[in-house]
């Protein structure tokens, strides 16, 4: 056995029998060395475990006695299943406390037990349900003025100083005051003591105190426990007063077996830290990240609607939770690795948030990323953070106030220091500087009056806007112009895939229109769309034809893609386009050619002068291109065409509604499988909500453990948002695909234009903005 193999087996919990198999051993050299209690982990946990994410996604750490999980899907699946993966160890000390520390804690009567975050089912969901109401957006709104007042007062205190440690003067204090206010605790505490309490609790539950620290930490944690008990007793004397903890005391009267005394005391202590430390650190990490990316900071200073999406991307890219914990309750297999019952699991959520299988170009900081809300910084499923929208609100207000009052601030030279622990990550200090003479409010008091829209929930996709400039406008056929859009500061644009579209806002008309991208897939400097002046349109295309001049700025959203091409098909590809519908088809053809796939393009047009891109297509695709011009007597006969293709063919089509309907009928006559036809629609002809005709129905949210009623006068999306469930949305008329949700059971009445007939038949997803249940109930993967 070589030294490396010997090392690989050191401390391995797996029986390797007589012939050790180092390749499959969950402990190799790096796993054996893994020790997260250091600056490198705190600074960038996803980088710290990059090697594992890439080569050994699940490994055993002998130093911790934890199995470490690093990829997105595995971690999400673990969060999804609180029965097989119990949260009971979430607040448990990482190592064994020393006998001295244990005896000190005993002196204080320390009995930290189950709260919400570490409670098993079914007790957990029963408790969560009776305590969750104050966390819903409807109830949280009332806290907004309080949060803004606290942030404003804190900034008033240092705005003229030119240099401040934001952690000391804003980011620790404000979330702490907000937490006290939300919980209903009188704010008469000594802040230095509270700071000491919260650091000690973090080290005790998530850290590894040194033998010298251990006794001190135990004393402080014991005092914190007693303090929490006193606050609780005081509150019990005034149960009708404000705050979530008093609400819990009142609920205890009604549900004494669900909201127990032990729960209340443990929760009081745990929540003071959970509610403020996670938010303080998340805000500090976000501000640091934004200031390290001046172009993104400039974007949000210019357009505050980008703050909510930027907060979400900061939570993904540099969130305040490094890892979270679970315990396997039975023998399980994760990514092919067998893990025994009782094993402790460390889920490196910050690594999941940088997994390229989930987030394209994951280390790239992009405040307009379309799926950033899928990050796991708030956990997922039944235990997903109840306070996420308070955290989001605080972060949006803090960043909003700083960006309008101190847009010129920058990071000072500094070395960041951390409290080493597995979970809560953020710097102890964050020093910024600026020139007070440049403070905008000195010259223009109206800066202080600007209002900021706070988003309690997933960012609205319609706010994720990019200001682009028209670099070229070219007539490509009668009534069709090609628009070439670039970033005004020349920065690269995100990569897109064939079939993707963008939404272009038509000035201040309130209209926006969707256009498929059709330029060069490899060109990161520009996006191209073609716009037909449509006499029957509601004015969007005419506006663009009149106002699209070189140098003009346009607000663009996306790209988003729900018309994806299978890049590894088993059969041939038939691309069908009518008129301006050629745009997504061109991009698909370009990709099919690059991949050497077997494809044919059938392009129909009324007359030769309405035929765009004829030369480009001819040059690029030669005999694979077939043009049908009706004025010249050449029509595309779909029945005849489909007869020349076999059953393994995939058909992609975009064009006028009549053409698509004819194609659908021909596909059905030819008896091709439903899954063979992929259609891009840009108009939805179905009514989204007609309360007079709708039935109410129930939705069971399997991962969140909730059942909600969707009344006849509300959409499913509205009901989900009202209950704090994060689902993105954009068009809210069944066109864009942003609000897709997985369906586990129940029949769906689809009203969108996104899903194909085959996808509808699969009955495993729906668009929440418009679709409803056919029967009385749906079970959703939420
Ligand atoms: C649970 C993160 C703010 C209250 C959690 C969990 C995480 C988390 C990772 C565990 C999720 C799981 O096990 O699946 C965060 C972050 C925050 C934040 C990153 C700020 C940016 C808050 C605030 C409050 C709060 C402000 C309260 C005012 C809770 C509660 C739970 C929880 C009560 C337990 C939920 C349950 O187990 O049912 N949070 N949190 N959090 N958080 Fe937060
Ligand atoms: Fe666009 Fe639902 S929000 S399809």
mmCIF file of C-alpha atoms and ligand atoms in Angstrom, residues 79 87 90 115-119 124-125 128 135 178-179 182-183 244 263 267 271 274-280 282-283 315 319-321 323-326 349 376-392 394-395 424, ligand 1:
data_model
loop_
_atom_site.group_PDB
_atom_site.id
_atom_site.type_symbol
_atom_site.label_atom_id
_atom_site.label_comp_id
_atom_site.label_asym_id
_atom_site.label_seq_id
_atom_site.Cartn_x
_atom_site.Cartn_y
_atom_site.Cartn_z
ATOM 1 C CA UNK A 79 -33.540 19.591 2.693
ATOM 2 C CA UNK A 87 -32.534 18.623 11.573
ATOM 3 C CA UNK A 90 -28.649 21.949 13.811
ATOM 4 C CA UNK A 115 -36.974 25.169 18.699
ATOM 5 C CA UNK A 116 -38.322 25.170 15.135
ATOM 6 C CA UNK A 117 -35.118 24.843 13.211
ATOM 7 C CA UNK A 118 -34.017 21.631 14.993
ATOM 8 C CA UNK A 119 -37.433 20.037 15.595
ATOM 9 C CA UNK A 124 -42.217 20.747 13.715
ATOM 10 C CA UNK A 125 -44.852 21.414 11.074
ATOM 11 C CA UNK A 128 -44.637 26.067 12.378
ATOM 12 C CA UNK A 135 -44.075 36.213 9.011
ATOM 13 C CA UNK A 178 -35.359 45.006 14.205
ATOM 14 C CA UNK A 179 -35.155 41.516 15.713
ATOM 15 C CA UNK A 182 -40.270 41.903 15.700
ATOM 16 C CA UNK A 183 -39.994 39.571 18.657
ATOM 17 C CA UNK A 244 -43.939 37.338 17.657
ATOM 18 C CA UNK A 263 -39.829 25.353 23.145
ATOM 19 C CA UNK A 267 -36.619 29.638 20.924
ATOM 20 C CA UNK A 271 -34.106 33.442 17.678
ATOM 21 C CA UNK A 274 -30.875 33.734 14.277
ATOM 22 C CA UNK A 275 -32.906 36.827 13.505
ATOM 23 C CA UNK A 276 -30.077 39.299 13.645
ATOM 24 C CA UNK A 277 -26.710 37.644 13.015
ATOM 25 C CA UNK A 278 -27.768 36.046 9.734
ATOM 26 C CA UNK A 279 -29.061 39.421 8.504
ATOM 27 C CA UNK A 280 -26.107 41.505 9.766
ATOM 28 C CA UNK A 282 -25.736 38.891 4.889
ATOM 29 C CA UNK A 283 -25.880 42.700 4.617
ATOM 30 C CA UNK A 315 -27.324 35.927 -0.985
ATOM 31 C CA UNK A 319 -24.484 34.592 1.538
ATOM 32 C CA UNK A 320 -24.246 34.569 5.308
ATOM 33 C CA UNK A 321 -24.647 30.816 5.715
ATOM 34 C CA UNK A 323 -23.030 25.303 5.850
ATOM 35 C CA UNK A 324 -26.048 23.811 7.588
ATOM 36 C CA UNK A 325 -26.517 20.445 9.262
ATOM 37 C CA UNK A 326 -28.665 17.319 9.223
ATOM 38 C CA UNK A 349 -24.888 25.484 1.019
ATOM 39 C CA UNK A 376 -30.095 27.666 -0.728
ATOM 40 C CA UNK A 377 -28.958 30.376 1.697
ATOM 41 C CA UNK A 378 -32.407 30.306 3.342
ATOM 42 C CA UNK A 379 -32.440 26.478 3.290
ATOM 43 C CA UNK A 380 -35.321 24.792 1.502
ATOM 44 C CA UNK A 381 -38.549 22.921 2.203
ATOM 45 C CA UNK A 382 -40.278 22.480 5.534
ATOM 46 C CA UNK A 383 -37.618 24.358 7.508
ATOM 47 C CA UNK A 384 -36.914 27.079 4.996
ATOM 48 C CA UNK A 385 -36.182 30.307 6.846
ATOM 49 C CA UNK A 386 -39.414 31.762 8.197
ATOM 50 C CA UNK A 387 -37.810 35.192 8.499
ATOM 51 C CA UNK A 388 -36.448 35.372 4.952
ATOM 52 C CA UNK A 389 -38.661 38.296 4.017
ATOM 53 C CA UNK A 390 -37.658 40.288 7.096
ATOM 54 C CA UNK A 391 -34.042 39.654 6.134
ATOM 55 C CA UNK A 392 -34.731 40.675 2.545
ATOM 56 C CA UNK A 394 -33.732 44.866 5.919
ATOM 57 C CA UNK A 395 -31.097 44.236 3.259
ATOM 58 C CA UNK A 424 -22.831 32.104 10.151
HETATM 59 C C1 LIG B 1 -34.379 29.102 9.608
HETATM 60 C C2 LIG B 1 -31.068 31.637 7.121
HETATM 61 C C3 LIG B 1 -33.086 35.796 8.677
HETATM 62 C C4 LIG B 1 -36.053 33.247 11.513
HETATM 63 C C5 LIG B 1 -33.312 29.436 8.822
HETATM 64 C C6 LIG B 1 -32.472 28.476 8.153
HETATM 65 C C7 LIG B 1 -31.533 29.192 7.476
HETATM 66 C C8 LIG B 1 -31.789 30.599 7.698
HETATM 67 C C9 LIG B 1 -30.409 28.615 6.622
HETATM 68 C C10 LIG B 1 -32.594 26.951 8.213
HETATM 69 C C11 LIG B 1 -33.305 26.459 6.975
HETATM 70 C C12 LIG B 1 -33.452 24.962 6.855
HETATM 71 O O1 LIG B 1 -33.121 24.206 7.762
HETATM 72 O O2 LIG B 1 -33.936 24.530 5.759
HETATM 73 C C13 LIG B 1 -31.374 32.977 7.290
HETATM 74 C C14 LIG B 1 -30.724 34.065 6.586
HETATM 75 C C15 LIG B 1 -31.291 35.234 7.014
HETATM 76 C C16 LIG B 1 -32.301 34.879 7.996
HETATM 77 C C17 LIG B 1 -29.629 33.900 5.550
HETATM 78 C C18 LIG B 1 -31.024 36.672 6.620
HETATM 79 C C19 LIG B 1 -30.509 37.074 5.497
HETATM 80 C C20 LIG B 1 -34.027 35.467 9.615
HETATM 81 C C21 LIG B 1 -34.806 36.407 10.371
HETATM 82 C C22 LIG B 1 -35.638 35.688 11.185
HETATM 83 C C23 LIG B 1 -35.376 34.290 10.919
HETATM 84 C C24 LIG B 1 -34.683 37.920 10.237
HETATM 85 C C25 LIG B 1 -36.666 36.129 12.179
HETATM 86 C C26 LIG B 1 -37.034 37.318 12.463
HETATM 87 C C27 LIG B 1 -35.881 31.917 11.205
HETATM 88 C C28 LIG B 1 -36.672 30.841 11.786
HETATM 89 C C29 LIG B 1 -36.192 29.639 11.233
HETATM 90 C C30 LIG B 1 -35.109 30.015 10.338
HETATM 91 C C31 LIG B 1 -37.790 30.985 12.801
HETATM 92 C C32 LIG B 1 -36.677 28.220 11.535
HETATM 93 C C33 LIG B 1 -37.718 27.779 10.520
HETATM 94 C C34 LIG B 1 -38.143 26.328 10.684
HETATM 95 O O3 LIG B 1 -37.317 25.472 10.999
HETATM 96 O O4 LIG B 1 -39.351 26.070 10.495
HETATM 97 N N1 LIG B 1 -32.882 30.720 8.525
HETATM 98 N N2 LIG B 1 -32.307 33.516 8.126
HETATM 99 N N3 LIG B 1 -34.387 34.201 9.961
HETATM 100 N N4 LIG B 1 -34.964 31.386 10.325
HETATM 101 FE FE1 LIG B 1 -33.697 32.454 9.196
#
